[in-house]
Amino acid sequence: MNEIDPTIKEIINRCYPYIKEFNPAQKAVIETGYLESKDNYIITIPTASGKTILGILAALKTLLNNGKIIYAVPLISLQNEKYKEFKIFEQYGFKVGKHPRNCDIAVMVFESFDALTRHSLNSTQDINLIIIDEFHMIGDYSRGPTIECAITRIKKMNKGTRLIALSATLQNIDEIAQWLNAKTVTHDYRPIPLHKEIISAEEYNTSNKNDVIVHFLKKSIEESTQMLTFVSTRRFTETLADYTAKKIKNKIPPEKKEIYKEIATKILEIPQNSGSQPTQVCFNLAKCIENGIAFHHAGLFDKQKQLIEEEFKKGNLLMITATPSLMYGVNLPSKNVIIRDYTRWTDQGQINIPVFDYEQMSGRAGRPGYDTEGNSYILSKTIDESMYLDEYYIHGEIEITNSKLIDNEDALLRQIITQISSNQANNIETLIDFFNETFYGYQIAHPFNNMGLGLSDEMIKYEISNAVEYLIHNQIIRVTPSGLQTTPLGQLISKNNYGIKTAILLKEYHNISEEFKPAQLIYTICKTKDMPLINIKFRKNKEHIQERLNEEEIYTSQITNKEATAASLLEWIDERKENEIENYLNVYAASTRRAAYEASNLIRFYHEMSETLGDFKNMDQIESLKSRLYYGIKEDLIPIVTSIKRLGRQKSRKLVDLFGTNLNNISKEELMKVDGIGDKLADNIVNHYQK
């Protein structure tokens, strides 16, 4: 560390004592003059090679010069992880937060960073450094346009702000660097060597790929190592975990069995602590964990996923079976990564996962400080299939990173509204100027790859003109003598992060609904892309979902996850518990609370939209539905639940069933006889009703 500022060196030594010296990849970056430079940088080095430390070095340099920093990440789980990691710097007087208005280093998700550039661009004037982690996500369909346009606004308005992009893999780094006017450093050093291989079930004299996984599991038990196995669906995570757990249960050492049982008990306690009984999925998960195997997918309680991740990091689980979503997010490396399913279902049918995704999954193999090597395996059924996969993945090239700004219609519409509502554009020409500055604009203007056609103005004008016409037709923007302006509805949309198609769908529902029907509104929001869906269990009976919707005069011949979510939310506001919803509707009900929370927010948005459209006749009913979704209650509990903090729906129901809705004359002693009502809570109730 001789070439590092002594103060920075001291901070790194104290906060990261395990770093004795920089590795070759880090040295290669530092030796370019990275810390002294004011240039933008794109740094691409393999997973687990210390990208974060490189970002921190630049951040500390900026902080010591009284500068401010934004550290942008794509996922909330990563935001929370980095926020906790960076809090250690507060001992040196650097405040860490999640918004730059009240801290020195703000850890923000892409959407929040984008919103900052859309609504508070002036507040970014004092930001000296922006670090973008997982920068390869700029080519992602959903999040890519968000970070692309946020960067474009910063480049355009805050030319003095330095940008550092950190990524594991980028094929067309030179093209992206030209767009960003950035220097590049690429290095292939990996602290834990990674061995990649294709393995066929045929080599193991079986046609069942799960048996090959069992073989590796037994080896992991002998070596005291860990495994991550990726499959394509939630159902497969569960069936694989169940299959392998049964196969290896007699191989597990007694001392490990005790650890696994403790974790399984905690898994079942999580729903109980929130007032629900464990679902069948919870029991299945606990049973697998008793043998060291956990499955991980979006159908679990959030705290169950967190517990699985924490225990795996501690080395207290043998294997996690997961959907590909786990390749992003919290850092969960293991010695062996097995990709059992290399295809996924899309609207176009079954396709191979990208080489990019394969590299991301493989990058989880090898734990620094624990393993001397990492192994990544793709499983095939036959030797012939292995040869094809070897050519496709092991020796194949990572896909070129292209802008998805125009592909994602909703993202394009949002950015147009943003530019108009923030007075940064008021006609087609100024909109074209902005989009020419984006990565999309750069790609089509420069024939760097097959996308580059050299027709920037013509193509962008065509896309922008069509989008503007669509927004005018839907009364989101309007033409005035002074140019394009957002309507009151457009202003509302620009201040929220909901999709434009979501807003239009809700507006159309508002315009055709003659009377307020809560179930119909719930079903409508479940049709939007902003609503996280509750999934139906595979091949389960869907009759109860249809029956529940029919009770509310919702008739549909097709039962999908949208219908399952609507039915689940209707049960939720009837005060059903997750296990009851799961048993009745055959859905992954553990995600009901998250879905209900987001549904409540969407109802709030609908409430604001109704006000904006000048319709005030159903305000109280909409507000009531918002509260019912948020708390999971019937209408009679709204006053008590919303008035008493931490009372919750179950204790509220007990109180109302015993005493009615008027608690004015109920004594503290009587209240404390109710299960779950303690001294402090009883005081709160008495103080509220008898003040």
XYZ file of C-alpha atoms in Angstrom:
691
model
C 0.000 0.000 0.000
C 3.025 2.282 -0.255
C 1.518 4.413 -3.034
C -1.667 5.154 -1.035
C -2.279 8.318 1.009
C -1.315 7.506 4.649
C -4.724 8.527 6.026
C -6.535 6.318 3.510
C -4.113 3.511 4.300
C -4.863 3.832 8.016
C -8.640 3.735 7.437
C -8.379 0.674 5.173
C -6.117 -1.123 7.665
C -8.581 -0.561 10.498
C -11.798 -1.188 8.586
C -10.522 -4.078 6.465
C -7.747 -5.665 8.591
C -7.712 -8.803 6.420
C -6.293 -6.766 3.491
C -2.527 -6.903 3.906
C -1.723 -5.846 0.371
C -3.581 -5.157 -2.845
C -4.034 -7.981 -5.314
C -2.785 -7.781 -8.939
C -6.125 -6.526 -10.292
C -6.332 -3.773 -7.676
C -2.699 -2.803 -8.237
C -3.303 -2.587 -11.980
C -6.086 -0.081 -11.384
C -4.188 1.985 -8.795
C -1.051 2.145 -10.953
C -2.955 3.931 -13.741
C -3.170 6.986 -11.480
C -6.778 6.131 -10.645
C -6.744 7.804 -7.215
C -5.111 11.043 -8.365
C -7.124 11.275 -11.571
C -10.335 13.228 -12.090
C -11.230 11.090 -15.117
C -14.195 8.766 -15.327
C -13.275 5.084 -15.048
C -14.792 1.752 -16.017
C -13.206 -1.079 -14.032
C -13.952 -4.682 -14.997
C -12.403 -7.439 -12.901
C -13.802 -10.860 -11.928
C -16.243 -11.446 -9.096
C -14.553 -11.567 -5.661
C -11.503 -9.650 -6.931
C -12.083 -6.592 -4.742
C -14.086 -4.138 -6.861
C -15.752 -2.651 -3.785
C -12.393 -1.769 -2.200
C -11.403 0.087 -5.362
C -14.608 2.091 -5.107
C -13.935 2.757 -1.423
C -10.407 4.020 -2.124
C -11.768 6.630 -4.520
C -14.576 7.446 -2.092
C -12.161 8.020 0.800
C -10.006 10.267 -1.379
C -13.100 12.342 -2.151
C -14.331 12.377 1.456
C -10.967 13.552 2.757
C -11.253 16.482 0.336
C -14.671 17.339 1.845
C -16.517 15.875 -1.114
C -19.820 13.973 -1.312
C -20.485 10.589 -2.890
C -23.333 8.507 -4.264
C -22.780 4.745 -4.347
C -25.476 3.301 -6.653
C -26.502 -0.377 -6.714
C -29.296 -2.206 -8.585
C -30.982 -4.062 -5.701
C -32.300 -3.209 -2.230
C -30.515 -6.257 -0.817
C -27.216 -4.865 -2.136
C -28.083 -1.415 -0.829
C -28.616 -2.816 2.665
C -25.419 -4.863 2.469
C -23.262 -1.916 1.363
C -24.955 0.456 3.816
C -24.050 -1.840 6.724
C -20.512 -2.278 5.384
C -19.905 1.455 4.977
C -21.307 2.423 8.410
C -17.855 1.617 9.812
C -16.568 4.833 8.212
C -18.705 6.917 10.567
C -16.022 6.470 13.234
C -13.936 8.805 11.054
C -16.680 11.434 10.883
C -18.112 10.469 7.489
C -21.900 10.136 7.703
C -23.389 7.211 5.772
C -27.016 7.241 4.616
C -29.399 6.467 1.785
C -29.983 10.009 0.473
C -27.309 12.651 -0.180
C -29.242 15.443 1.533
C -28.222 14.191 4.983
C -24.953 12.285 4.571
C -21.509 12.258 2.998
C -21.836 8.910 1.253
C -25.299 7.888 0.097
C -25.948 4.253 -0.853
C -28.838 4.358 -3.327
C -30.658 1.889 -5.561
C -30.766 2.814 -9.239
C -34.414 3.900 -9.048
C -33.761 6.320 -6.173
C -30.700 7.725 -7.916
C -32.744 8.215 -11.094
C -35.539 9.919 -9.102
C -32.930 12.254 -7.611
C -31.805 13.318 -11.085
C -35.429 13.687 -12.207
C -36.823 15.718 -9.312
C -33.829 17.194 -7.502
C -31.120 17.629 -10.100
C -29.953 20.803 -8.360
C -29.266 18.784 -5.213
C -26.711 16.736 -7.152
C -24.589 19.823 -7.839
C -22.459 19.184 -4.752
C -21.943 15.471 -5.557
C -18.293 15.004 -6.472
C -18.194 11.268 -7.142
C -20.733 8.706 -8.320
C -19.796 5.029 -8.056
C -22.024 2.608 -9.938
C -21.735 -1.002 -8.804
C -22.885 -3.915 -10.986
C -22.577 -1.531 -13.935
C -23.250 -4.321 -16.427
C -26.918 -3.919 -15.434
C -27.025 -1.017 -17.874
C -27.890 -3.686 -20.431
C -30.736 -5.078 -18.310
C -34.248 -4.646 -19.735
C -35.873 -3.336 -16.558
C -33.126 -1.490 -14.668
C -30.831 -0.576 -17.555
C -32.795 2.411 -18.908
C -33.129 3.787 -15.367
C -29.394 4.016 -14.703
C -28.650 4.976 -18.324
C -30.861 8.067 -18.192
C -29.733 9.028 -14.684
C -26.131 8.977 -15.922
C -27.109 10.991 -18.989
C -28.664 13.760 -16.874
C -25.609 13.893 -14.608
C -23.278 14.038 -17.613
C -25.343 16.785 -19.186
C -25.952 18.990 -16.129
C -23.080 18.197 -13.720
C -20.053 17.962 -15.953
C -17.627 18.157 -13.030
C -18.947 15.036 -11.306
C -16.631 12.049 -11.581
C -18.109 8.669 -12.503
C -16.617 5.276 -11.599
C -18.327 2.165 -12.984
C -17.565 -1.231 -11.425
C -18.396 -4.444 -13.261
C -17.396 -8.073 -13.466
C -18.030 -8.566 -17.163
C -18.473 -6.244 -20.161
C -17.917 -7.343 -23.730
C -18.000 -3.938 -25.471
C -16.231 -1.943 -22.786
C -14.498 0.346 -25.304
C -17.808 1.422 -26.801
C -19.306 2.172 -23.383
C -16.114 4.009 -22.390
C -16.420 6.271 -25.433
C -19.982 7.126 -24.410
C -18.881 7.903 -20.833
C -15.611 9.541 -21.880
C -13.952 7.156 -19.439
C -10.670 5.355 -19.025
C -10.866 1.576 -18.769
C -9.011 -1.005 -16.738
C -9.646 -4.695 -17.307
C -7.923 -7.499 -15.456
C -8.517 -11.256 -15.244
C -7.040 -11.850 -11.779
C -9.239 -13.845 -9.451
C -8.046 -14.506 -5.867
C -9.708 -17.926 -5.895
C -9.022 -19.800 -9.161
C -12.237 -20.833 -10.909
C -12.504 -24.177 -12.664
C -15.350 -24.468 -15.187
C -16.619 -27.768 -16.500
C -19.558 -29.465 -18.220
C -20.601 -32.752 -16.618
C -23.041 -35.243 -18.093
C -25.272 -37.607 -16.154
C -24.251 -40.241 -18.688
C -20.708 -40.177 -17.281
C -22.173 -41.175 -13.904
C -24.274 -43.964 -15.423
C -27.564 -42.243 -14.710
C -30.200 -40.320 -16.626
C -31.132 -38.243 -13.573
C -29.091 -35.062 -13.136
C -30.206 -34.872 -9.496
C -28.190 -37.988 -8.744
C -25.061 -36.203 -9.978
C -25.834 -33.385 -7.535
C -26.151 -35.971 -4.748
C -22.689 -37.266 -5.695
C -21.215 -33.780 -5.257
C -23.128 -33.266 -2.031
C -21.588 -36.359 -0.481
C -18.186 -35.072 -1.515
C -18.993 -31.684 0.065
C -19.872 -33.402 3.336
C -16.498 -35.177 3.322
C -14.657 -31.920 2.550
C -16.804 -29.676 4.795
C -17.505 -27.365 1.836
C -20.692 -25.758 0.514
C -22.694 -25.761 -2.715
C -25.069 -23.499 -4.625
C -27.306 -25.144 -7.210
C -29.298 -23.114 -9.724
C -32.539 -24.403 -11.242
C -35.123 -22.666 -13.394
C -38.290 -22.514 -11.258
C -39.478 -22.230 -7.672
C -40.984 -25.685 -7.818
C -37.657 -27.161 -8.907
C -35.833 -25.527 -5.984
C -38.208 -27.344 -3.643
C -38.249 -30.740 -5.352
C -34.453 -30.782 -5.708
C -33.950 -29.795 -2.065
C -36.360 -32.506 -0.943
C -34.768 -35.158 -3.187
C -31.186 -34.427 -2.150
C -32.008 -34.005 1.557
C -33.472 -37.499 1.666
C -30.479 -38.958 -0.152
C -27.800 -37.550 2.173
C -29.540 -37.505 5.554
C -27.631 -40.564 6.784
C -24.274 -39.048 5.780
C -24.491 -35.941 7.963
C -22.316 -35.829 11.129
C -24.338 -35.604 14.392
C -22.851 -32.229 15.342
C -24.017 -30.770 12.017
C -27.462 -32.284 12.528
C -27.859 -30.242 15.711
C -26.942 -27.010 13.912
C -29.370 -27.772 11.090
C -32.202 -28.501 13.540
C -31.670 -25.153 15.260
C -31.923 -23.353 11.928
C -35.044 -25.334 10.995
C -36.665 -24.292 14.276
C -35.886 -20.636 13.565
C -37.402 -20.991 10.082
C -40.719 -22.076 11.621
C -40.599 -19.361 14.276
C -40.465 -16.565 11.687
C -44.137 -16.763 10.596
C -45.185 -17.440 14.201
C -43.479 -14.226 15.329
C -45.584 -12.287 12.829
C -48.820 -13.859 14.047
C -49.246 -16.606 11.449
C -48.816 -20.345 11.509
C -46.114 -21.807 9.243
C -47.323 -22.624 5.747
C -46.799 -26.017 4.160
C -43.891 -24.507 2.223
C -42.362 -23.490 5.589
C -42.678 -27.034 6.918
C -41.132 -28.433 3.728
C -38.277 -25.944 4.001
C -37.627 -26.783 7.662
C -37.635 -30.493 6.865
C -34.997 -30.008 4.148
C -32.896 -27.733 6.374
C -32.774 -30.444 9.056
C -30.494 -32.213 6.569
C -28.502 -29.119 5.637
C -30.341 -28.284 2.395
C -32.310 -25.044 1.933
C -34.336 -23.842 -1.021
C -34.497 -20.116 -1.725
C -37.115 -18.307 -3.814
C -39.520 -15.363 -3.750
C -42.322 -17.464 -2.248
C -40.712 -17.525 1.209
C -41.091 -15.014 4.028
C -38.466 -12.281 3.617
C -36.940 -13.047 7.022
C -36.665 -16.728 6.091
C -34.609 -15.807 3.032
C -32.437 -13.527 5.154
C -31.893 -16.298 7.714
C -30.913 -18.781 4.995
C -28.426 -16.278 3.551
C -26.915 -15.486 6.955
C -26.520 -19.120 7.961
C -25.028 -20.029 4.601
C -22.470 -17.231 4.977
C -21.557 -18.665 8.377
C -21.009 -22.083 6.794
C -24.010 -23.574 8.613
C -25.807 -24.942 5.547
C -24.586 -27.549 3.099
C -26.417 -26.391 -0.030
C -28.932 -23.832 -1.282
C -31.095 -24.639 -4.279
C -32.133 -21.370 -5.896
C -33.655 -19.696 -8.893
C -31.281 -17.575 -11.028
C -32.328 -14.397 -9.183
C -29.822 -15.353 -6.462
C -26.922 -14.677 -8.844
C -27.466 -11.008 -7.980
C -27.927 -9.501 -4.546
C -26.136 -10.501 -1.383
C -22.763 -12.174 -1.675
C -23.196 -15.938 -1.210
C -20.100 -17.661 -2.545
C -19.476 -21.391 -2.143
C -16.784 -23.784 -3.294
C -19.040 -25.486 -5.848
C -21.709 -23.964 -8.064
C -23.882 -26.319 -10.087
C -26.141 -25.049 -12.864
C -28.626 -27.859 -13.323
C -30.976 -25.978 -15.670
C -29.391 -23.925 -18.421
C -32.693 -23.018 -20.119
C -35.571 -20.785 -19.070
C -39.128 -20.247 -20.255
C -39.949 -16.978 -22.027
C -42.770 -15.664 -24.196
C -40.858 -17.155 -27.118
C -40.676 -20.580 -25.490
C -37.701 -22.302 -23.874
C -34.328 -20.653 -24.566
C -30.763 -20.987 -23.312
C -29.720 -18.639 -20.525
C -27.264 -15.989 -21.780
C -23.535 -16.603 -21.436
C -23.564 -13.459 -19.292
C -25.892 -15.100 -16.749
C -23.784 -18.256 -16.778
C -20.726 -16.161 -15.885
C -22.625 -14.446 -13.066
C -23.708 -17.772 -11.560
C -20.271 -19.300 -11.988
C -18.738 -16.268 -10.294
C -20.314 -17.375 -7.010
C -17.867 -20.271 -6.799
C -14.893 -19.935 -4.461
C -14.983 -18.243 -1.054
C -12.035 -15.942 -0.332
C -10.565 -16.908 3.018
C -12.193 -20.352 2.957
C -11.573 -22.090 -0.377
C -8.389 -22.531 -2.378
C -10.402 -22.964 -5.582
C -13.923 -22.624 -6.933
C -15.696 -25.053 -9.233
C -18.554 -24.304 -11.600
C -20.419 -27.136 -13.291
C -23.187 -27.191 -15.878
C -25.065 -30.485 -15.922
C -26.137 -32.207 -19.125
C -27.804 -35.546 -19.691
C -25.525 -36.889 -22.433
C -21.916 -36.573 -23.535
C -23.030 -35.124 -26.888
C -24.980 -32.441 -25.068
C -21.876 -31.693 -22.993
C -19.857 -30.993 -26.116
C -22.459 -28.483 -27.292
C -22.581 -26.768 -23.883
C -18.802 -26.605 -23.665
C -18.682 -24.721 -26.942
C -21.631 -22.488 -26.033
C -20.708 -21.538 -22.462
C -17.109 -22.404 -21.619
C -15.701 -21.114 -24.907
C -18.555 -18.802 -25.911
C -18.345 -15.032 -25.809
C -20.378 -12.908 -23.436
C -23.174 -11.037 -25.158
C -22.633 -7.421 -26.163
C -24.193 -4.930 -23.740
C -26.811 -2.937 -25.637
C -29.111 -0.189 -24.419
C -32.676 -1.349 -23.704
C -34.072 2.186 -23.560
C -36.205 1.899 -26.695
C -37.029 -1.785 -26.152
C -38.578 -0.883 -22.783
C -41.503 1.280 -23.899
C -42.527 2.207 -20.368
C -39.016 3.427 -19.566
C -38.961 5.584 -22.705
C -42.328 7.141 -21.849
C -41.225 7.881 -18.276
C -38.045 9.611 -19.378
C -39.976 11.784 -21.841
C -42.399 12.825 -19.097
C -39.454 13.526 -16.800
C -37.711 15.791 -19.279
C -40.902 17.768 -19.889
C -42.084 17.987 -16.260
C -38.640 19.178 -15.088
C -38.581 21.875 -17.825
C -35.525 20.292 -19.434
C -37.429 19.841 -22.718
C -40.540 21.388 -24.244
C -40.537 20.122 -27.820
C -39.483 17.192 -29.972
C -36.123 18.785 -30.798
C -35.007 19.229 -27.179
C -36.186 15.716 -26.376
C -34.096 14.406 -29.276
C -31.104 16.331 -27.923
C -31.427 14.496 -24.597
C -31.896 11.038 -26.093
C -28.963 11.587 -28.422
C -26.851 11.885 -25.249
C -27.994 8.501 -23.905
C -26.157 5.238 -24.455
C -28.905 4.298 -26.928
C -28.305 7.500 -28.840
C -24.577 6.850 -28.883
C -25.002 3.269 -30.096
C -27.229 4.072 -33.057
C -25.108 7.077 -34.039
C -21.819 5.159 -34.055
C -21.444 1.915 -36.046
C -19.482 0.201 -33.282
C -21.481 -3.024 -33.576
C -24.489 -4.336 -35.437
C -26.757 -1.908 -33.643
C -24.885 1.135 -34.913
C -26.656 2.410 -38.014
C -25.534 6.019 -38.094
C -29.182 7.156 -38.201
C -29.490 8.691 -34.770
C -31.711 11.695 -35.486
C -34.102 9.858 -37.805
C -34.568 6.808 -35.573
C -34.827 8.778 -32.346
C -37.217 11.289 -33.895
C -39.472 8.451 -35.032
C -39.505 6.799 -31.599
C -39.918 10.058 -29.676
C -42.677 11.361 -31.955
C -44.699 8.161 -31.543
C -44.223 8.204 -27.777
C -45.218 11.873 -27.494
C -48.336 11.229 -29.569
C -49.252 8.356 -27.242
C -48.787 10.535 -24.145
C -50.879 13.345 -25.635
C -53.629 10.876 -26.544
C -53.693 9.632 -22.939
C -53.790 13.199 -21.550
C -50.433 12.906 -19.785
C -48.789 15.708 -21.743
C -50.374 18.486 -23.795
C -49.397 20.986 -26.476
C -49.453 24.636 -25.380
C -48.341 27.877 -27.046
C -45.085 27.650 -25.074
C -44.486 24.015 -26.061
C -45.065 20.603 -24.512
C -46.194 20.515 -20.899
C -47.281 17.797 -18.505
C -50.927 17.761 -17.485
C -51.820 17.505 -13.776
C -51.995 13.732 -14.328
C -48.563 13.825 -15.971
C -47.168 15.757 -13.013
C -48.527 13.107 -10.646
C -47.001 10.314 -12.736
C -43.631 12.085 -12.880
C -43.481 12.223 -9.072
C -44.064 8.474 -8.691
C -42.073 5.483 -9.844
C -45.042 3.549 -11.170
C -45.102 2.508 -14.804
C -46.895 4.699 -17.327
C -49.009 1.740 -18.441
C -49.972 1.228 -14.779
C -51.214 4.811 -14.549
C -53.128 4.532 -17.822
C -54.769 1.268 -16.768
C -55.881 2.825 -13.467
C -57.167 5.926 -15.271
C -59.172 3.762 -17.675
C -60.613 1.812 -14.748
C -61.530 5.088 -13.033
C -63.286 6.358 -16.147
C -65.457 3.259 -16.678
C -66.271 2.313 -13.068
C -69.757 3.515 -12.153
C -69.556 2.570 -8.483
C -66.734 1.770 -6.102
C -66.085 -1.980 -5.807
C -63.011 -2.827 -3.731
C -62.549 -6.281 -5.269
C -62.651 -4.887 -8.800
C -60.014 -2.284 -7.939
C -57.815 -4.941 -6.322
C -58.123 -7.109 -9.432
C -57.223 -4.122 -11.626
C -54.005 -3.323 -9.736
C -53.055 -7.014 -9.942
C -53.029 -6.616 -13.729
C -50.324 -3.953 -13.561
C -46.628 -4.676 -13.941
C -45.906 -2.809 -10.707
C -47.742 -5.370 -8.596
C -45.548 -8.203 -7.211
C -47.533 -11.357 -7.840
C -48.277 -14.278 -5.553
C -47.596 -17.447 -7.511
C -49.827 -20.459 -7.879
C -48.232 -23.724 -6.820
C -47.447 -25.918 -9.796
C -50.259 -28.195 -11.010
C -52.477 -27.285 -8.108
C -56.265 -27.028 -8.212
C -57.314 -23.504 -9.215
C -61.040 -23.863 -8.526
C -60.916 -22.064 -5.186
C -59.254 -19.031 -6.790
C -62.031 -18.879 -9.358
C -64.699 -19.365 -6.690
C -63.275 -16.551 -4.566
C -63.249 -14.149 -7.503
C -66.747 -15.181 -8.571
C -68.004 -14.251 -5.096
C -66.970 -10.690 -5.953
C -68.541 -10.819 -9.428
C -65.157 -11.163 -11.109
C -65.490 -13.693 -13.892
C -62.546 -14.962 -15.902
C -61.868 -18.184 -17.750
C -58.112 -17.950 -17.245
C -56.544 -18.367 -13.810
C -52.991 -16.997 -13.708
C -50.814 -15.493 -10.991
C -52.726 -12.213 -11.411
C -55.975 -13.893 -10.421
C -54.213 -15.793 -7.635
C -52.850 -12.522 -6.244
C -56.249 -10.822 -6.331
C -57.901 -13.766 -4.559
C -55.110 -13.878 -1.961
C -55.467 -10.159 -1.219
C -59.223 -10.542 -0.826
C -58.579 -13.274 1.731
C -55.943 -11.090 3.399
C -58.359 -8.201 3.999
C -60.810 -10.751 5.391
C -58.152 -11.359 8.078
C -57.010 -14.740 6.840
C -53.500 -15.808 7.851
C -50.850 -16.826 5.352
C -51.146 -20.522 6.128
C -54.923 -20.344 5.691
C -54.552 -18.546 2.357
C -52.006 -21.102 1.174
C -54.151 -24.074 2.152
C -57.306 -22.632 0.598
C -55.942 -21.178 -2.646
C -52.841 -23.360 -3.179
C -50.526 -20.380 -3.622
C -47.158 -19.291 -2.235
C -48.827 -17.206 0.457
C -45.656 -16.293 2.379
C -45.256 -13.330 0.006
C -48.763 -12.030 0.816
C -47.575 -9.291 3.176
C -45.210 -7.846 0.606
C -47.898 -8.008 -2.076
C -50.423 -6.375 0.266
C -47.965 -3.594 1.128
C -47.369 -2.809 -2.543
C -51.098 -3.073 -3.261
C -51.741 -0.546 -0.492
C -49.272 1.851 -2.122
C -50.945 1.393 -5.500
C -54.317 2.198 -3.932
C -52.747 5.340 -2.471
C -51.611 6.247 -5.984
C -55.160 5.627 -7.261
C -56.464 7.904 -4.476
C -54.100 10.675 -5.617
C -55.090 10.072 -9.227
C -58.795 10.409 -8.391
C -58.089 13.732 -6.683
C -56.047 14.894 -9.663
C -58.904 13.978 -12.011
C -61.320 15.967 -9.849
C -63.281 12.982 -8.549
C -63.771 13.140 -4.771
C -66.833 10.946 -4.310
C -65.098 7.731 -3.176
C -62.179 9.155 -1.229
C -63.137 7.614 2.116
C -63.734 4.176 0.610
C -60.418 4.238 -1.250
C -58.614 5.317 1.916
C -60.345 2.519 3.814
C -59.226 -0.074 1.258
C -55.651 1.223 1.473
C -55.648 0.676 5.251
C -57.292 -2.738 4.975
C -54.597 -3.938 2.571
C -51.761 -2.491 4.625
C -52.925 -4.081 7.892
C -54.857 -7.104 6.557
C -58.101 -6.225 8.330
C -61.846 -5.922 7.919
C -63.323 -2.459 7.927
C -64.415 -2.416 11.576
C -60.798 -2.670 12.792
C -59.501 0.365 10.898
C -59.966 2.946 13.707
C -58.268 0.878 16.416
C -55.417 -0.541 14.285
C -54.514 2.818 12.781
C -54.677 4.590 16.171
C -52.592 2.258 18.354
C -49.014 1.597 17.227
C -47.816 -2.025 17.201
C -51.243 -3.356 18.132
C -51.624 -5.381 14.945
C -54.602 -7.070 13.419
C -54.820 -10.163 15.619
C -54.770 -8.398 18.978
C -57.155 -5.786 17.575
C -59.610 -8.497 16.566
C -59.457 -10.043 20.046
C -60.177 -6.658 21.634
C -63.096 -5.867 19.341
C -64.587 -9.346 19.745
C -64.428 -8.978 23.539
C -65.274 -5.311 24.081
C -66.612 -3.959 20.792
C -65.179 -1.012 18.906
C -65.640 1.464 21.759
C -62.835 1.010 24.300
C -63.461 4.267 26.192
C -64.474 2.624 29.458
C -62.248 -0.472 29.404
C -59.713 -0.552 32.232
C -56.043 -1.352 31.908
C -56.546 -4.501 34.013
C -59.259 -5.789 31.672
C -57.112 -5.059 28.630
C -54.160 -6.994 30.050
C -56.291 -10.123 30.345
C -56.280 -10.286 26.540
C -53.544 -12.549 25.193
C -50.691 -10.462 23.778
C -51.652 -7.189 25.532
C -48.867 -6.216 27.925
C -48.410 -3.360 30.345
C -47.068 -0.796 27.862
C -49.569 -1.621 25.127
C -52.444 -1.462 27.612
C -51.242 1.990 28.691
C -51.181 3.145 25.077
C -54.748 1.962 24.525
C -56.053 3.589 27.726
C -54.235 6.840 27.005
C -55.649 6.974 23.482
C -59.273 6.244 24.350
C -59.524 8.045 27.663
C -57.571 11.207 26.958
